[in-house]
Amino acid sequence: MFSLKDKVTIVTGASRGIGREIAAQMASRGAVVVAAARGDNAAGTVAAITQAGGRAEVASLDVTDEGSVAAMVSGTLERHGRIDVLVNNAGIARDQLMLRMKRDDWDQVLATNLTSAFTCAQAVLKPMVKQRSGRIISISSVVGQMGNAGQANYAASKAGLIGFSKALAREVASRSITVNVVAPGFIETDMTKELLAKAQGDWASQIPLGRAGTTADVAAAVCFLASDEASYITGQVLAVNGGMYM
Ligand code: NAP
């Protein structure tokens, strides 16, 4: 079930956290993973996948740089001849209350979390349209669905991913390309380490399932949406949040 055998899959932000686990789980299901992050930051991910018997390669990618995105996509096409799955996972947070938020905090978060999805999706769409198949999965957040004080920039970028994906899903459905969103709640990674440590009790009380999520919880949802079994699902937001927002 949920085999990804031979599917050429790009995962952005694959150097650590959720992206690293998505890359590992997809490779363990047979995907050929292009693990993308800045510089050779995804080398550790690729080494671990290869050691476990999977197939993966490092790609140097800055999602805010159009030239870098174009080079990563054309390199993937040269090596593999097709692109089956794009996972837009790379993301940052620059939290600040609105009155103190700097324009640069807004611009950087929107460029990394939202404009990157536009750039990457546009770059993979041509080959996917030609193939008449493809999967585009973007990692949003519960914060994009319910808001969070101090995260106006982050919430806007993550809510933007949802609207973007629904519009694109309608555009490309006739080519058998599906476009979906996974919206995690609080997941233990570098991004949330401090936050979770500071407010352990608070978060737990807001989560019906009573715990923070794991990167494996999120990766499993992404693998499902990338699989053949999910071929009739498009324009959807799959929440992986322990019931925090229903
Ligand atoms: P993380 O541990 O901080 O990892 C972020 C990843 O994004 C890294 O691999 C980083 O790669 C990459 N990245 C950042 N800027 C980039 C850029 N300009 N170009 C290429 N790659 C870039 O974060 P995470 O917690 O795993 O989060 C992954 C995604 O899930 C994000 O989109 C985040 O918003 C979302 N999310 C997380 C949570 C959570 O609770 N953790 C909840 C909901 C949603 P480098 O090596 O290049 O820095």
CSV table of C-alpha atoms in Angstrom, one decimal, residues 6-231:
chain,number,residue,atom,x,y,z
A,6,ASP,CA,10.4,4.7,-9.0
A,7,LYS,CA,8.6,8.0,-8.6
A,8,VAL,CA,11.0,10.8,-9.1
A,9,THR,CA,10.3,13.1,-6.2
A,10,ILE,CA,11.7,16.5,-5.3
A,11,VAL,CA,11.5,17.5,-1.6
A,12,THR,CA,12.5,21.0,-0.7
A,13,GLY,CA,14.0,21.7,2.7
A,14,ALA,CA,15.1,18.1,3.0
A,15,SER,CA,18.1,18.8,5.2
A,16,ARG,CA,16.4,18.4,8.6
A,17,GLY,CA,13.1,18.2,10.4
A,18,ILE,CA,9.9,17.4,8.5
A,19,GLY,CA,11.5,17.5,5.1
A,20,ARG,CA,14.2,15.1,6.0
A,21,GLU,CA,11.6,12.6,7.3
A,22,ILE,CA,9.5,13.0,4.2
A,23,ALA,CA,12.5,12.3,2.0
A,24,ALA,CA,13.3,9.2,4.1
A,25,GLN,CA,9.8,7.8,4.2
A,26,MET,CA,9.3,8.4,0.4
A,27,ALA,CA,12.6,6.7,-0.4
A,28,SER,CA,11.7,3.7,1.8
A,29,ARG,CA,8.5,3.3,-0.3
A,30,GLY,CA,10.6,3.2,-3.5
A,31,ALA,CA,10.8,6.8,-4.6
A,32,VAL,CA,13.9,8.3,-6.2
A,33,VAL,CA,14.4,11.3,-4.0
A,34,VAL,CA,16.0,14.6,-4.9
A,35,ALA,CA,16.8,16.0,-1.5
A,36,ALA,CA,17.0,19.8,-1.8
A,37,ALA,CA,18.3,22.4,0.6
A,38,ARG,CA,20.9,25.2,0.6
A,39,GLY,CA,24.5,24.2,-0.3
A,40,ASP,CA,25.1,20.6,0.4
A,41,ASN,CA,23.0,20.7,3.6
A,42,ALA,CA,20.9,17.7,2.5
A,43,ALA,CA,24.0,15.4,2.3
A,44,GLY,CA,23.2,13.8,5.6
A,45,THR,CA,19.7,13.0,4.5
A,46,VAL,CA,21.0,11.4,1.4
A,47,ALA,CA,23.6,9.4,3.2
A,48,ALA,CA,21.1,8.0,5.6
A,49,ILE,CA,18.7,7.1,2.8
A,50,THR,CA,21.4,5.4,0.8
A,51,GLN,CA,22.6,3.5,3.9
A,52,ALA,CA,19.1,2.2,4.4
A,53,GLY,CA,19.1,0.9,0.8
A,54,GLY,CA,17.0,3.8,-0.8
A,55,ARG,CA,17.8,6.0,-3.7
A,56,ALA,CA,18.4,9.7,-3.2
A,57,GLU,CA,20.6,12.5,-4.4
A,58,VAL,CA,21.6,15.9,-3.0
A,59,ALA,CA,20.4,19.1,-4.8
A,60,SER,CA,21.7,22.5,-3.9
A,61,LEU,CA,18.6,24.8,-3.8
A,62,ASP,CA,17.7,28.2,-2.5
A,63,VAL,CA,13.9,28.3,-3.0
A,64,THR,CA,14.0,32.2,-3.0
A,65,ASP,CA,16.2,32.2,-6.0
A,66,GLU,CA,14.5,31.5,-9.4
A,67,GLY,CA,17.7,30.6,-11.1
A,68,SER,CA,18.5,28.0,-8.4
A,69,VAL,CA,15.0,26.5,-8.8
A,70,ALA,CA,15.3,26.3,-12.6
A,71,ALA,CA,18.8,24.7,-12.3
A,72,MET,CA,17.5,22.1,-9.8
A,73,VAL,CA,14.5,21.2,-11.9
A,74,SER,CA,16.4,21.0,-15.2
A,75,GLY,CA,19.2,18.9,-13.5
A,76,THR,CA,16.5,16.5,-12.3
A,77,LEU,CA,15.0,16.2,-15.7
A,78,GLU,CA,18.4,15.6,-17.4
A,79,ARG,CA,19.2,12.8,-14.9
A,80,HIS,CA,15.8,11.1,-14.7
A,81,GLY,CA,13.7,12.3,-17.7
A,82,ARG,CA,10.6,13.0,-15.6
A,83,ILE,CA,9.3,14.5,-12.3
A,84,ASP,CA,6.5,12.7,-10.6
A,85,VAL,CA,6.2,14.5,-7.2
A,86,LEU,CA,7.1,18.0,-5.9
A,87,VAL,CA,6.9,18.5,-2.1
A,88,ASN,CA,7.1,22.2,-1.2
A,89,ASN,CA,8.3,21.9,2.4
A,90,ALA,CA,11.1,24.5,2.8
A,91,GLY,CA,10.0,27.1,5.2
A,92,ILE,CA,11.0,29.6,7.9
A,93,ALA,CA,9.4,31.6,10.7
A,94,ARG,CA,10.4,35.2,11.7
A,95,ASP,CA,7.9,35.7,14.6
A,96,GLN,CA,7.1,39.2,15.8
A,97,LEU,CA,4.0,41.2,16.9
A,98,MET,CA,2.6,43.3,14.1
A,99,LEU,CA,3.6,46.6,15.6
A,100,ARG,CA,7.2,45.5,15.8
A,101,MET,CA,7.4,43.4,12.7
A,102,LYS,CA,10.0,44.6,10.2
A,103,ARG,CA,9.2,44.7,6.5
A,104,ASP,CA,12.1,42.4,6.0
A,105,ASP,CA,10.5,39.8,8.3
A,106,TRP,CA,7.4,39.9,6.2
A,107,ASP,CA,9.3,39.7,2.8
A,108,GLN,CA,11.6,36.9,3.8
A,109,VAL,CA,8.8,34.7,5.2
A,110,LEU,CA,6.6,35.3,2.2
A,111,ALA,CA,9.4,34.7,-0.3
A,112,THR,CA,10.6,31.4,1.4
A,113,ASN,CA,7.2,29.9,2.3
A,114,LEU,CA,4.8,31.1,-0.5
A,115,THR,CA,6.5,32.6,-3.5
A,116,SER,CA,8.8,29.5,-3.5
A,117,ALA,CA,5.7,27.3,-4.1
A,118,PHE,CA,4.8,29.4,-7.1
A,119,THR,CA,8.4,29.2,-8.5
A,120,CYS,CA,8.8,25.5,-7.9
A,121,ALA,CA,5.4,24.5,-9.1
A,122,GLN,CA,5.7,26.5,-12.3
A,123,ALA,CA,9.1,24.9,-13.0
A,124,VAL,CA,7.8,21.3,-12.6
A,125,LEU,CA,4.4,21.9,-14.3
A,126,LYS,CA,5.7,21.7,-17.9
A,127,PRO,CA,7.1,18.2,-17.6
A,128,MET,CA,4.1,17.1,-15.5
A,129,VAL,CA,1.6,18.4,-18.1
A,130,LYS,CA,3.6,16.6,-20.8
A,131,GLN,CA,3.6,13.4,-18.8
A,132,ARG,CA,-0.1,13.9,-18.0
A,133,SER,CA,0.5,13.0,-14.4
A,134,GLY,CA,2.0,14.6,-11.3
A,135,ARG,CA,1.6,15.4,-7.7
A,136,ILE,CA,2.3,18.8,-6.0
A,137,ILE,CA,2.1,18.7,-2.2
A,138,SER,CA,2.7,21.8,-0.1
A,139,ILE,CA,3.3,21.9,3.6
A,140,SER,CA,1.1,24.6,5.2
A,141,SER,CA,0.4,24.9,8.9
A,142,VAL,CA,-2.4,24.9,11.4
A,143,VAL,CA,-1.4,28.5,11.9
A,144,GLY,CA,-2.5,29.3,8.3
A,145,GLN,CA,-6.0,27.9,9.2
A,146,MET,CA,-6.5,29.4,12.7
A,147,GLY,CA,-4.0,32.2,13.0
A,148,ASN,CA,-1.5,32.8,15.8
A,149,ALA,CA,-0.5,36.0,17.6
A,150,GLY,CA,3.0,37.0,16.6
A,151,GLN,CA,2.9,35.1,13.3
A,152,ALA,CA,1.0,37.4,10.9
A,153,ASN,CA,3.7,36.9,8.2
A,154,TYR,CA,3.9,33.1,8.7
A,155,ALA,CA,0.1,32.7,8.9
A,156,ALA,CA,-0.3,34.7,5.7
A,157,SER,CA,2.2,32.6,3.9
A,158,LYS,CA,0.7,29.3,5.0
A,159,ALA,CA,-2.9,30.4,4.3
A,160,GLY,CA,-1.7,31.6,0.9
A,161,LEU,CA,-0.4,28.1,0.1
A,162,ILE,CA,-4.0,26.8,0.6
A,163,GLY,CA,-5.6,29.3,-1.8
A,164,PHE,CA,-2.7,28.8,-4.3
A,165,SER,CA,-3.1,25.0,-4.2
A,166,LYS,CA,-6.9,25.1,-4.6
A,167,ALA,CA,-6.6,27.4,-7.7
A,168,LEU,CA,-3.8,25.3,-9.2
A,169,ALA,CA,-5.7,22.1,-8.5
A,170,ARG,CA,-8.6,23.3,-10.7
A,171,GLU,CA,-6.2,24.4,-13.5
A,172,VAL,CA,-4.3,21.2,-13.9
A,173,ALA,CA,-6.8,18.5,-12.9
A,174,SER,CA,-7.6,17.8,-16.6
A,175,ARG,CA,-4.0,16.7,-17.0
A,176,SER,CA,-4.3,14.2,-14.0
A,177,ILE,CA,-2.1,16.4,-11.9
A,178,THR,CA,-3.2,16.6,-8.3
A,179,VAL,CA,-2.4,19.5,-6.0
A,180,ASN,CA,-2.9,19.1,-2.2
A,181,VAL,CA,-1.8,20.6,1.1
A,182,VAL,CA,-0.7,19.0,4.4
A,183,ALA,CA,-1.3,21.3,7.4
A,184,PRO,CA,0.7,20.1,10.4
A,185,GLY,CA,0.0,21.2,13.9
A,186,PHE,CA,2.9,21.4,16.4
A,187,ILE,CA,5.6,19.1,15.4
A,188,GLU,CA,8.8,18.6,17.3
A,189,THR,CA,11.6,20.0,15.1
A,190,ASP,CA,14.3,22.7,15.2
A,191,MET,CA,11.6,25.3,14.2
A,192,THR,CA,9.5,24.6,17.3
A,193,LYS,CA,12.0,23.3,19.8
A,194,GLU,CA,12.2,26.5,21.8
A,195,LEU,CA,8.5,27.2,21.6
A,196,LEU,CA,7.5,23.8,22.8
A,197,ALA,CA,10.0,23.8,25.6
A,198,LYS,CA,8.8,27.2,26.8
A,199,ALA,CA,5.1,26.4,26.8
A,200,GLN,CA,4.9,22.6,27.2
A,201,GLY,CA,1.7,22.6,29.3
A,202,ASP,CA,-0.1,25.2,27.2
A,203,TRP,CA,0.3,23.4,23.9
A,204,ALA,CA,-0.6,20.0,25.3
A,205,SER,CA,-3.9,21.4,26.6
A,206,GLN,CA,-4.9,22.7,23.2
A,207,ILE,CA,-4.3,19.4,21.5
A,208,PRO,CA,-7.1,16.8,22.0
A,209,LEU,CA,-4.7,14.0,21.3
A,210,GLY,CA,-2.5,15.3,24.1
A,211,ARG,CA,0.9,15.4,22.4
A,212,ALA,CA,3.0,17.2,19.9
A,213,GLY,CA,3.2,15.5,16.5
A,214,THR,CA,6.2,13.8,15.1
A,215,THR,CA,7.9,14.3,11.7
A,216,ALA,CA,6.8,10.7,10.9
A,217,ASP,CA,3.1,11.7,11.4
A,218,VAL,CA,3.5,14.4,8.8
A,219,ALA,CA,5.6,12.3,6.4
A,220,ALA,CA,3.0,9.5,6.3
A,221,ALA,CA,0.3,12.0,5.2
A,222,VAL,CA,2.6,13.2,2.4
A,223,CYS,CA,3.4,9.7,1.2
A,224,PHE,CA,-0.4,8.9,1.1
A,225,LEU,CA,-1.1,12.0,-1.1
A,226,ALA,CA,1.8,11.1,-3.4
A,227,SER,CA,0.6,7.5,-3.8
A,228,ASP,CA,-1.6,6.0,-6.6
A,229,GLU,CA,-4.2,5.4,-3.9
A,230,ALA,CA,-4.8,9.2,-3.6
A,231,SER,CA,-5.3,9.8,-7.3
